[in-house]
mmCIF file of C-alpha atoms in Angstrom:
data_model
loop_
_atom_site.group_PDB
_atom_site.id
_atom_site.type_symbol
_atom_site.label_atom_id
_atom_site.label_comp_id
_atom_site.label_asym_id
_atom_site.label_seq_id
_atom_site.Cartn_x
_atom_site.Cartn_y
_atom_site.Cartn_z
ATOM 1 C CA MET A 1 -21.393 -0.855 0.024
ATOM 2 C CA GLU A 2 -21.287 -3.017 -3.092
ATOM 3 C CA PRO A 3 -17.830 -4.192 -4.154
ATOM 4 C CA THR A 4 -16.283 -2.494 -7.161
ATOM 5 C CA ARG A 5 -15.901 -5.002 -9.942
ATOM 6 C CA ASN A 6 -15.766 -4.307 -13.647
ATOM 7 C CA THR A 7 -16.104 -7.113 -16.152
ATOM 8 C CA GLY A 8 -14.606 -6.660 -19.573
ATOM 9 C CA THR A 9 -16.153 -9.799 -21.140
ATOM 10 C CA GLU A 10 -19.917 -9.941 -21.075
ATOM 11 C CA ASP A 11 -20.210 -13.612 -21.962
ATOM 12 C CA GLY A 12 -17.618 -14.889 -19.469
ATOM 13 C CA ARG A 13 -15.137 -16.099 -22.095
ATOM 14 C CA GLU A 14 -11.733 -17.160 -20.824
ATOM 15 C CA ARG A 15 -8.912 -14.667 -21.229
ATOM 16 C CA SER A 16 -5.978 -15.818 -23.316
ATOM 17 C CA GLY A 17 -3.124 -16.753 -20.984
ATOM 18 C CA ALA A 18 -2.570 -15.907 -17.338
ATOM 19 C CA GLY A 19 -0.046 -13.132 -17.827
ATOM 20 C CA ASP A 20 -2.708 -10.434 -17.722
ATOM 21 C CA LEU A 21 -3.407 -10.912 -13.992
ATOM 22 C CA ALA A 22 -2.086 -8.215 -11.633
ATOM 23 C CA LEU A 23 -2.056 -7.629 -7.903
ATOM 24 C CA VAL A 24 -2.076 -3.995 -6.729
ATOM 25 C CA LEU A 25 -1.399 -3.264 -3.053
ATOM 26 C CA GLY A 26 -2.077 0.236 -1.737
ATOM 27 C CA GLY A 27 -0.726 2.041 1.299
ATOM 28 C CA GLY A 28 -1.904 2.430 4.854
ATOM 29 C CA GLY A 29 1.085 2.032 7.171
ATOM 30 C CA ALA A 30 0.382 -0.592 9.820
ATOM 31 C CA ARG A 31 -2.965 -1.292 8.150
ATOM 32 C CA ALA A 32 -1.028 -3.212 5.490
ATOM 33 C CA ALA A 33 -1.102 -6.167 7.906
ATOM 34 C CA TYR A 34 -4.677 -6.570 6.666
ATOM 35 C CA GLN A 35 -3.297 -7.237 3.172
ATOM 36 C CA ALA A 36 -1.026 -9.950 4.543
ATOM 37 C CA GLY A 37 -3.987 -11.684 6.188
ATOM 38 C CA PHE A 38 -6.085 -11.416 3.035
ATOM 39 C CA LEU A 39 -3.285 -12.885 0.936
ATOM 40 C CA ARG A 40 -2.898 -15.825 3.319
ATOM 41 C CA GLY A 41 -6.634 -16.471 3.063
ATOM 42 C CA LEU A 42 -6.358 -16.238 -0.714
ATOM 43 C CA GLY A 43 -3.421 -18.637 -0.682
ATOM 44 C CA ARG A 44 -5.410 -21.208 1.266
ATOM 45 C CA ALA A 45 -8.052 -21.235 -1.463
ATOM 46 C CA TRP A 46 -5.613 -21.020 -4.402
ATOM 47 C CA PRO A 47 -2.275 -22.287 -3.043
ATOM 48 C CA GLU A 48 -0.516 -22.429 -6.437
ATOM 49 C CA LEU A 49 -1.689 -19.011 -7.600
ATOM 50 C CA ARG A 50 0.916 -16.568 -8.898
ATOM 51 C CA PHE A 51 0.516 -12.968 -9.994
ATOM 52 C CA PRO A 52 2.597 -12.228 -13.102
ATOM 53 C CA VAL A 53 2.350 -8.489 -12.435
ATOM 54 C CA VAL A 54 2.736 -7.121 -8.888
ATOM 55 C CA THR A 55 2.703 -3.432 -7.955
ATOM 56 C CA GLY A 56 2.774 -1.677 -4.601
ATOM 57 C CA ILE A 57 2.608 1.765 -3.059
ATOM 58 C CA SER A 58 3.809 2.897 0.367
ATOM 59 C CA ALA A 59 3.437 0.120 2.964
ATOM 60 C CA GLY A 60 1.813 -1.991 0.259
ATOM 61 C CA ALA A 61 5.162 -1.916 -1.549
ATOM 62 C CA ILE A 62 6.670 -3.929 1.317
ATOM 63 C CA ASN A 63 4.062 -6.664 0.891
ATOM 64 C CA ALA A 64 4.339 -6.479 -2.892
ATOM 65 C CA VAL A 65 8.122 -6.822 -2.987
ATOM 66 C CA HIS A 66 7.945 -9.818 -0.645
ATOM 67 C CA LEU A 67 5.561 -11.620 -3.021
ATOM 68 C CA ALA A 68 7.566 -10.661 -6.096
ATOM 69 C CA ALA A 69 10.819 -11.910 -4.552
ATOM 70 C CA HIS A 70 9.492 -15.125 -2.984
ATOM 71 C CA ARG A 71 10.322 -18.326 -4.854
ATOM 72 C CA GLY A 72 7.179 -20.156 -3.821
ATOM 73 C CA PRO A 73 3.570 -19.794 -4.991
ATOM 74 C CA LEU A 74 1.016 -17.724 -3.122
ATOM 75 C CA ALA A 75 0.360 -20.073 -0.201
ATOM 76 C CA ALA A 76 4.022 -20.223 0.777
ATOM 77 C CA ALA A 77 4.724 -16.551 0.070
ATOM 78 C CA ALA A 78 1.681 -15.275 1.972
ATOM 79 C CA GLY A 79 2.363 -17.607 4.894
ATOM 80 C CA ASP A 80 5.878 -16.233 5.242
ATOM 81 C CA LEU A 81 4.542 -12.673 4.886
ATOM 82 C CA VAL A 82 2.139 -13.192 7.784
ATOM 83 C CA ASP A 83 4.992 -14.585 9.865
ATOM 84 C CA LEU A 84 6.953 -11.378 9.215
ATOM 85 C CA TRP A 85 4.043 -9.152 10.230
ATOM 86 C CA SER A 86 3.411 -11.292 13.311
ATOM 87 C CA ALA A 87 7.006 -10.761 14.404
ATOM 88 C CA LEU A 88 6.823 -7.004 13.853
ATOM 89 C CA SER A 89 6.652 -4.425 16.631
ATOM 90 C CA ILE A 90 6.933 -0.662 16.655
ATOM 91 C CA ASP A 91 10.583 -0.721 17.749
ATOM 92 C CA ARG A 92 11.376 -2.744 14.606
ATOM 93 C CA VAL A 93 9.955 0.048 12.454
ATOM 94 C CA PHE A 94 11.396 3.178 14.092
ATOM 95 C CA ARG A 95 13.207 4.112 17.277
ATOM 96 C CA VAL A 96 10.792 4.950 20.065
ATOM 97 C CA ASP A 97 13.108 5.362 23.039
ATOM 98 C CA THR A 98 12.453 8.605 24.883
ATOM 99 C CA ALA A 99 15.934 10.021 24.260
ATOM 100 C CA CYS A 100 15.722 9.545 20.484
ATOM 101 C CA LEU A 101 12.205 10.996 20.253
ATOM 102 C CA ALA A 102 13.146 13.979 22.414
ATOM 103 C CA ARG A 103 16.242 14.659 20.342
ATOM 104 C CA ASN A 104 14.286 14.639 17.084
ATOM 105 C CA LEU A 105 11.543 16.865 18.506
ATOM 106 C CA LEU A 106 14.142 19.317 19.786
ATOM 107 C CA ARG A 107 15.762 19.544 16.365
ATOM 108 C CA TRP A 108 12.370 20.239 14.767
ATOM 109 C CA ALA A 109 11.563 22.868 17.400
ATOM 110 C CA VAL A 110 14.881 24.667 16.841
ATOM 111 C CA ARG A 111 14.324 24.526 13.091
ATOM 112 C CA LEU A 112 10.834 26.017 13.367
ATOM 113 C CA VAL A 113 11.938 28.989 15.477
ATOM 114 C CA SER A 114 15.185 29.604 13.571
ATOM 115 C CA GLY A 115 13.660 31.965 11.043
ATOM 116 C CA GLY A 116 15.516 30.195 8.245
ATOM 117 C CA SER A 117 18.933 30.657 9.794
ATOM 118 C CA ALA A 118 21.800 28.831 8.111
ATOM 119 C CA LEU A 119 22.779 27.565 11.549
ATOM 120 C CA ALA A 120 19.487 25.739 12.029
ATOM 121 C CA PRO A 121 19.845 21.945 12.239
ATOM 122 C CA GLN A 122 18.801 19.845 9.267
ATOM 123 C CA VAL A 123 15.700 17.746 9.906
ATOM 124 C CA ARG A 124 14.709 14.691 7.906
ATOM 125 C CA GLY A 125 11.938 12.999 9.838
ATOM 126 C CA LEU A 126 10.223 12.962 13.187
ATOM 127 C CA VAL A 127 11.363 9.383 13.757
ATOM 128 C CA ASP A 128 14.405 7.302 12.859
ATOM 129 C CA THR A 129 13.446 4.396 10.564
ATOM 130 C CA GLY A 130 16.799 2.655 10.815
ATOM 131 C CA PRO A 131 15.210 -0.428 12.455
ATOM 132 C CA LEU A 132 12.845 -0.945 9.495
ATOM 133 C CA ASP A 133 15.743 -0.629 7.059
ATOM 134 C CA ASP A 134 17.684 -3.259 9.004
ATOM 135 C CA PHE A 135 14.636 -5.522 9.201
ATOM 136 C CA LEU A 136 14.003 -5.396 5.444
ATOM 137 C CA ARG A 137 17.636 -6.068 4.619
ATOM 138 C CA ARG A 138 17.457 -9.226 6.749
ATOM 139 C CA VAL A 139 14.262 -10.576 5.212
ATOM 140 C CA LEU A 140 14.937 -9.511 1.590
ATOM 141 C CA PRO A 141 18.297 -11.034 0.639
ATOM 142 C CA ALA A 142 20.244 -8.933 -1.846
ATOM 143 C CA ARG A 143 22.737 -9.720 -4.582
ATOM 144 C CA ASP A 144 24.994 -6.844 -5.636
ATOM 145 C CA GLY A 145 22.611 -4.490 -3.871
ATOM 146 C CA GLU A 146 19.415 -5.560 -5.650
ATOM 147 C CA ILE A 147 16.713 -7.759 -4.118
ATOM 148 C CA ALA A 148 17.743 -11.105 -5.538
ATOM 149 C CA GLY A 149 14.400 -12.899 -5.644
ATOM 150 C CA ILE A 150 12.810 -10.504 -8.133
ATOM 151 C CA GLY A 151 15.443 -11.127 -10.785
ATOM 152 C CA ASP A 152 15.346 -14.868 -10.123
ATOM 153 C CA ASN A 153 11.572 -15.025 -10.599
ATOM 154 C CA LEU A 154 11.811 -12.962 -13.769
ATOM 155 C CA GLU A 155 14.361 -15.416 -15.173
ATOM 156 C CA ARG A 156 12.167 -18.368 -14.194
ATOM 157 C CA GLY A 157 9.220 -16.807 -15.996
ATOM 158 C CA VAL A 158 6.892 -16.862 -12.964
ATOM 159 C CA LEU A 159 6.993 -13.059 -12.741
ATOM 160 C CA ARG A 160 6.638 -10.639 -15.632
ATOM 161 C CA ALA A 161 6.976 -7.299 -13.882
ATOM 162 C CA PHE A 162 7.231 -5.670 -10.477
ATOM 163 C CA ALA A 163 6.716 -1.966 -9.806
ATOM 164 C CA LEU A 164 6.592 0.379 -6.851
ATOM 165 C CA SER A 165 5.895 4.109 -6.735
ATOM 166 C CA THR A 166 7.712 6.960 -5.002
ATOM 167 C CA LEU A 167 7.489 10.749 -4.934
ATOM 168 C CA ASP A 168 10.436 12.835 -6.108
ATOM 169 C CA TYR A 169 10.386 15.711 -3.624
ATOM 170 C CA ALA A 170 12.537 17.929 -5.871
ATOM 171 C CA THR A 171 10.187 17.820 -8.879
ATOM 172 C CA GLY A 172 6.902 16.771 -7.276
ATOM 173 C CA ARG A 173 6.547 13.953 -9.821
ATOM 174 C CA THR A 174 5.474 10.424 -9.004
ATOM 175 C CA VAL A 175 8.172 8.019 -10.166
ATOM 176 C CA THR A 176 7.286 4.355 -10.605
ATOM 177 C CA TRP A 177 10.318 2.075 -10.550
ATOM 178 C CA VAL A 178 9.856 -1.011 -12.717
ATOM 179 C CA GLN A 179 11.773 -4.251 -12.992
ATOM 180 C CA GLY A 180 10.549 -6.736 -15.559
ATOM 181 C CA ARG A 181 10.761 -8.411 -18.928
ATOM 182 C CA ASP A 182 10.058 -6.525 -22.180
ATOM 183 C CA ILE A 183 8.951 -3.396 -20.341
ATOM 184 C CA THR A 184 7.885 -0.225 -22.135
ATOM 185 C CA THR A 185 8.179 2.828 -19.903
ATOM 186 C CA TRP A 186 5.626 5.630 -19.794
ATOM 187 C CA GLU A 187 5.688 9.304 -18.947
ATOM 188 C CA ARG A 188 3.098 11.939 -18.026
ATOM 189 C CA PRO A 189 3.555 15.527 -16.773
ATOM 190 C CA HIS A 190 3.121 14.498 -13.124
ATOM 191 C CA ARG A 191 4.187 10.864 -13.196
ATOM 192 C CA ARG A 192 6.749 8.769 -14.996
ATOM 193 C CA SER A 193 8.331 5.328 -14.893
ATOM 194 C CA ARG A 194 11.945 4.271 -14.709
ATOM 195 C CA GLN A 195 13.467 0.863 -15.183
ATOM 196 C CA ALA A 196 15.571 -0.214 -12.231
ATOM 197 C CA ARG A 197 16.881 -3.156 -10.327
ATOM 198 C CA ILE A 198 14.831 -2.867 -7.149
ATOM 199 C CA THR A 199 16.696 -2.454 -3.865
ATOM 200 C CA VAL A 200 15.677 -2.039 -0.244
ATOM 201 C CA ASP A 201 16.253 1.704 -0.699
ATOM 202 C CA HIS A 202 13.445 1.792 -3.290
ATOM 203 C CA VAL A 203 11.114 0.048 -0.851
ATOM 204 C CA MET A 204 12.076 2.369 2.009
ATOM 205 C CA ALA A 205 11.463 5.394 -0.202
ATOM 206 C CA SER A 206 8.005 4.197 -1.237
ATOM 207 C CA ALA A 207 7.041 3.654 2.415
ATOM 208 C CA ALA A 208 8.512 6.936 3.740
ATOM 209 C CA LEU A 209 5.466 8.697 5.216
ATOM 210 C CA PRO A 210 5.986 12.443 4.628
ATOM 211 C CA LEU A 211 7.558 14.381 7.515
ATOM 212 C CA LEU A 212 7.165 11.402 9.862
ATOM 213 C CA PHE A 213 9.705 9.170 8.069
ATOM 214 C CA PRO A 214 12.875 10.535 6.453
ATOM 215 C CA ALA A 215 13.166 10.662 2.669
ATOM 216 C CA VAL A 216 15.520 8.254 0.878
ATOM 217 C CA GLU A 217 18.111 9.170 -1.743
ATOM 218 C CA LEU A 218 17.874 7.369 -5.092
ATOM 219 C CA ASP A 219 20.087 8.279 -8.041
ATOM 220 C CA GLY A 220 20.895 11.686 -6.621
ATOM 221 C CA SER A 221 17.345 12.778 -5.711
ATOM 222 C CA TRP A 222 15.329 12.462 -2.510
ATOM 223 C CA TYR A 223 12.167 10.369 -2.584
ATOM 224 C CA GLY A 224 9.263 9.813 -0.238
ATOM 225 C CA ASP A 225 5.964 7.955 0.019
ATOM 226 C CA GLY A 226 4.624 6.996 -3.406
ATOM 227 C CA GLY A 227 1.016 7.534 -2.394
ATOM 228 C CA VAL A 228 1.324 11.296 -1.938
ATOM 229 C CA ARG A 229 0.673 12.307 -5.568
ATOM 230 C CA GLN A 230 -0.210 8.968 -7.134
ATOM 231 C CA SER A 231 -3.597 9.976 -8.537
ATOM 232 C CA ALA A 232 -3.872 6.756 -10.578
ATOM 233 C CA PRO A 233 -2.690 3.844 -8.407
ATOM 234 C CA LEU A 234 -4.010 1.270 -10.905
ATOM 235 C CA SER A 235 -2.085 2.868 -13.759
ATOM 236 C CA PRO A 236 1.238 0.994 -13.362
ATOM 237 C CA ALA A 237 -0.512 -2.383 -13.597
ATOM 238 C CA LEU A 238 -2.352 -1.263 -16.738
ATOM 239 C CA HIS A 239 0.848 0.004 -18.338
ATOM 240 C CA LEU A 240 2.448 -3.360 -17.590
ATOM 241 C CA GLY A 241 -0.250 -5.187 -19.560
ATOM 242 C CA ALA A 242 -2.813 -6.208 -16.936
ATOM 243 C CA SER A 243 -6.407 -6.742 -17.983
ATOM 244 C CA ARG A 244 -7.463 -8.393 -14.708
ATOM 245 C CA ILE A 245 -6.606 -6.575 -11.501
ATOM 246 C CA LEU A 246 -7.073 -7.563 -7.883
ATOM 247 C CA THR A 247 -6.369 -4.616 -5.594
ATOM 248 C CA VAL A 248 -6.423 -4.669 -1.800
ATOM 249 C CA SER A 249 -7.249 -1.359 -0.120
ATOM 250 C CA THR A 250 -7.058 -0.693 3.615
ATOM 251 C CA ARG A 251 -9.899 1.844 3.477
ATOM 252 C CA TYR A 252 -13.152 0.692 5.111
ATOM 253 C CA PRO A 253 -16.217 1.265 2.839
ATOM 254 C CA ARG A 254 -18.561 3.201 5.107
ATOM 255 C CA THR A 255 -22.321 3.140 4.735
ATOM 256 C CA PHE A 256 -24.317 6.387 4.441
ATOM 257 C CA ALA A 257 -25.254 6.144 8.118
ATOM 258 C CA GLU A 258 -21.635 5.647 9.149
ATOM 259 C CA ALA A 259 -20.476 8.495 6.933
ATOM 260 C CA ASP A 260 -22.920 10.859 8.695
ATOM 261 C CA ARG A 261 -21.742 9.810 12.170
ATOM 262 C CA ALA A 262 -19.406 12.369 13.747
ATOM 263 C CA ALA A 263 -16.138 10.987 15.101
ATOM 264 C CA THR A 264 -15.518 13.970 17.368
ATOM 265 C CA ARG A 265 -17.382 16.782 19.101
ATOM 266 C CA GLY A 266 -16.415 20.415 19.114
ATOM 267 C CA TYR A 267 -13.257 21.718 17.493
ATOM 268 C CA PRO A 268 -11.405 18.823 15.784
ATOM 269 C CA PRO A 269 -8.134 17.766 17.441
ATOM 270 C CA PRO A 270 -4.988 17.495 15.295
ATOM 271 C CA ALA A 271 -5.355 13.688 15.190
ATOM 272 C CA GLN A 272 -8.735 14.041 13.485
ATOM 273 C CA VAL A 273 -7.417 16.538 10.932
ATOM 274 C CA LEU A 274 -4.357 14.391 10.226
ATOM 275 C CA GLY A 275 -6.526 11.288 9.819
ATOM 276 C CA ASN A 276 -8.720 12.962 7.211
ATOM 277 C CA LEU A 277 -5.676 14.328 5.420
ATOM 278 C CA LEU A 278 -3.892 10.981 5.304
ATOM 279 C CA ASN A 279 -7.039 9.178 4.147
ATOM 280 C CA ALA A 280 -7.428 11.670 1.303
ATOM 281 C CA ILE A 281 -3.797 11.323 0.265
ATOM 282 C CA PHE A 282 -3.234 7.595 0.600
ATOM 283 C CA LEU A 283 -6.546 5.731 0.621
ATOM 284 C CA ASP A 284 -9.301 7.604 -1.212
ATOM 285 C CA VAL A 285 -7.454 7.586 -4.537
ATOM 286 C CA VAL A 286 -8.044 3.850 -5.042
ATOM 287 C CA ASP A 287 -11.814 4.405 -4.989
ATOM 288 C CA GLN A 288 -11.500 7.379 -7.327
ATOM 289 C CA ASP A 289 -9.354 5.453 -9.803
ATOM 290 C CA ALA A 290 -11.685 2.445 -9.644
ATOM 291 C CA LEU A 291 -14.683 4.702 -10.377
ATOM 292 C CA ARG A 292 -12.935 6.183 -13.415
ATOM 293 C CA LEU A 293 -12.131 2.698 -14.662
ATOM 294 C CA GLU A 294 -15.733 1.591 -14.148
ATOM 295 C CA ARG A 295 -17.055 4.493 -16.196
ATOM 296 C CA LEU A 296 -14.530 3.902 -18.931
ATOM 297 C CA ASN A 297 -15.559 0.238 -19.091
ATOM 298 C CA LEU A 298 -19.190 1.270 -19.544
ATOM 299 C CA LEU A 299 -18.249 3.473 -22.472
ATOM 300 C CA LEU A 300 -16.005 0.848 -24.068
ATOM 301 C CA ARG A 301 -18.718 -1.805 -23.928
ATOM 302 C CA GLU A 302 -20.942 0.462 -26.008
ATOM 303 C CA LEU A 303 -18.313 0.924 -28.707
ATOM 304 C CA PRO A 304 -17.282 -1.495 -31.439
ATOM 305 C CA GLU A 305 -13.673 -2.591 -31.114
ATOM 306 C CA GLU A 306 -12.497 -0.550 -34.094
ATOM 307 C CA LYS A 307 -13.578 2.651 -32.315
ATOM 308 C CA ARG A 308 -11.886 1.961 -28.968
ATOM 309 C CA HIS A 309 -8.512 3.443 -30.007
ATOM 310 C CA GLY A 310 -6.635 0.480 -28.579
ATOM 311 C CA LEU A 311 -8.385 0.616 -25.201
ATOM 312 C CA LYS A 312 -9.920 -2.501 -23.688
ATOM 313 C CA PRO A 313 -12.286 -3.156 -20.775
ATOM 314 C CA ILE A 314 -10.555 -4.220 -17.558
ATOM 315 C CA ASP A 315 -11.724 -6.721 -14.958
ATOM 316 C CA LEU A 316 -11.254 -5.141 -11.525
ATOM 317 C CA LEU A 317 -12.014 -6.407 -8.048
ATOM 318 C CA VAL A 318 -11.385 -4.072 -5.116
ATOM 319 C CA ILE A 319 -11.075 -5.717 -1.693
ATOM 320 C CA ARG A 320 -11.741 -3.503 1.302
ATOM 321 C CA PRO A 321 -11.829 -4.330 5.034
ATOM 322 C CA SER A 322 -15.165 -5.474 6.413
ATOM 323 C CA GLN A 323 -14.401 -3.594 9.645
ATOM 324 C CA ASP A 324 -13.294 -0.007 10.244
ATOM 325 C CA LEU A 325 -9.584 -0.345 11.007
ATOM 326 C CA GLY A 326 -9.437 3.268 12.216
ATOM 327 C CA ARG A 327 -12.110 2.851 14.866
ATOM 328 C CA LEU A 328 -10.623 -0.494 15.852
ATOM 329 C CA VAL A 329 -7.235 1.022 16.725
ATOM 330 C CA SER A 330 -8.450 2.955 19.774
ATOM 331 C CA GLY A 331 -8.414 -0.167 21.920
ATOM 332 C CA TYR A 332 -4.701 -0.738 21.289
ATOM 333 C CA GLU A 333 -3.160 2.689 21.963
ATOM 334 C CA GLY A 334 -2.298 1.697 25.523
ATOM 335 C CA GLU A 335 0.203 -0.851 24.156
ATOM 336 C CA LEU A 336 2.410 1.830 22.629
ATOM 337 C CA PRO A 337 5.722 2.688 24.335
ATOM 338 C CA ARG A 338 5.196 5.425 26.906
ATOM 339 C CA GLY A 339 7.131 8.181 25.131
ATOM 340 C CA PHE A 340 5.467 7.609 21.789
ATOM 341 C CA ARG A 341 2.038 7.186 23.401
ATOM 342 C CA PHE A 342 2.525 10.576 25.058
ATOM 343 C CA LEU A 343 3.045 12.133 21.611
ATOM 344 C CA THR A 344 0.020 10.473 19.985
ATOM 345 C CA ARG A 345 -2.281 11.429 22.843
ATOM 346 C CA SER A 346 -0.957 14.976 22.685
ATOM 347 C CA LEU A 347 -2.451 15.078 19.171
ATOM 348 C CA GLY A 348 -5.880 14.253 20.597
ATOM 349 C CA THR A 349 -6.265 10.582 19.693
ATOM 350 C CA ARG A 350 -8.557 10.110 22.712
ATOM 351 C CA GLU A 351 -10.816 12.941 21.497
ATOM 352 C CA THR A 352 -11.929 11.113 18.348
ATOM 353 C CA ALA A 353 -13.766 7.832 17.889
ATOM 354 C CA SER A 354 -11.826 7.111 14.692
ATOM 355 C CA PRO A 355 -8.135 8.023 15.067
ATOM 356 C CA ASP A 356 -7.155 6.991 11.531
ATOM 357 C CA PHE A 357 -3.765 8.646 11.910
ATOM 358 C CA LEU A 358 -2.982 6.339 14.819
ATOM 359 C CA SER A 359 -3.864 3.262 12.769
ATOM 360 C CA LEU A 360 -1.052 4.076 10.320
ATOM 361 C CA VAL A 361 1.629 3.875 13.008
ATOM 362 C CA MET A 362 0.134 1.207 15.303
ATOM 363 C CA PHE A 363 2.832 -1.403 14.663
ATOM 364 C CA GLN A 364 1.894 -3.294 17.801
ATOM 365 C CA PRO A 365 1.553 -7.106 17.730
ATOM 366 C CA GLU A 366 -2.014 -7.410 19.027
ATOM 367 C CA TYR A 367 -3.382 -4.849 16.569
ATOM 368 C CA LEU A 368 -1.464 -6.378 13.660
ATOM 369 C CA ARG A 369 -2.713 -9.868 14.508
ATOM 370 C CA ARG A 370 -6.293 -8.582 14.595
ATOM 371 C CA LEU A 371 -5.896 -7.049 11.138
ATOM 372 C CA ILE A 372 -4.474 -10.312 9.818
ATOM 373 C CA GLU A 373 -7.510 -12.188 11.163
ATOM 374 C CA ILE A 374 -9.913 -9.728 9.498
ATOM 375 C CA GLY A 375 -8.038 -10.038 6.210
ATOM 376 C CA GLU A 376 -8.244 -13.824 6.248
ATOM 377 C CA ALA A 377 -11.968 -13.748 7.022
ATOM 378 C CA ASP A 378 -12.589 -11.282 4.200
ATOM 379 C CA ALA A 379 -10.760 -13.533 1.733
ATOM 380 C CA GLU A 380 -13.098 -16.365 2.638
ATOM 381 C CA ALA A 381 -16.180 -14.134 2.446
ATOM 382 C CA ARG A 382 -15.240 -12.863 -1.032
ATOM 383 C CA ARG A 383 -14.202 -16.233 -2.460
ATOM 384 C CA GLU A 384 -16.873 -16.368 -5.173
ATOM 385 C CA GLU A 385 -16.040 -12.902 -6.468
ATOM 386 C CA ILE A 386 -12.347 -13.709 -6.464
ATOM 387 C CA ALA A 387 -13.003 -16.961 -8.320
ATOM 388 C CA ALA A 388 -14.940 -15.025 -10.954
ATOM 389 C CA LEU A 389 -12.001 -12.652 -11.436
ATOM 390 C CA LEU A 390 -9.523 -15.512 -11.632
ATOM 391 C CA GLN A 391 -11.935 -17.283 -14.022
ATOM 392 C CA SER A 392 -11.583 -20.601 -12.259
ATOM 393 C CA SER A 393 -13.837 -22.625 -10.018
ATOM 394 C CA ALA A 394 -13.530 -22.089 -6.310
ATOM 395 C CA PRO A 395 -11.762 -25.104 -4.741
ATOM 396 C CA PRO A 396 -13.847 -27.408 -2.553
#
């Protein structure tokens, strides 16, 4: 599949200033390790590169906040990010001991058969994400509750804005939390922005996979994964003034032949249904938003500037994995802790050739390292396209 790239200047003129460059990191659970590898590869080619605007959704928000809070340029920030992913394991994300899993499953079972009784136990998530919360608080130093590095970089002028998206479960609206300089907020019927000093709670809320991870309370409301209803994942970067966007998806771009290939035979197991559902919610929207932007660029190029109503063409480069991360995960399921592996296999992960659901929760070192390697290789393979977006010559 050809990469999605939209060019807003037909004659290759330089953009004025570097503040219009944005990095957008989408979701994908454990697949976000691919983004870390890509960023390290990018940092090797452009070690001093900085993104004035950084936005993230779901697991991508974790990578995004690390970059926004890091004092160093891309090479140093991405190197440290890879070190964090390399040290990660599933027990540092959520509790997987048999007793904890059994207790949570029992609470859900009682809730489901309670008939809505007031005596039914309250359930918040299938797993306890306390370990991830502790991990992020160690690696993202805070000052008066807020992640200190973001404010420091804003004051230094190396960052203009950072944003991450969440879903307000009470209203069903996507809320994008923004910290930056000279920010103008925006509001739509189904999505809005709010200025905030970003904390670990904001990051945990953005990455809270629905039902699996518990929601997080922010300002009196309960929030979950920002990818659930974020129909325009590129929108925050555009609102924050970006006219050049590099976005890193974790969705493999299948060929026509691959798209026609069945991943399972007979009645689909729950793992297959969940994989399709999660892909539609978290990953497909990047392609849809990129297609809309491409079509809008085509229209804008045909119009004189006075008839564009303030709109401008946007340079966009979408990076996608060169290998199917869902199909790749099957070889690593045996590394999962026994109790958790029992649950995943009960969903039928061995009955499908592409257990995409499993790839979202496969926080196992060997799988994460493989994704990092693929990301680095893809950065090297796409160097010329990236150089064109950055409007600089590729380094020797």
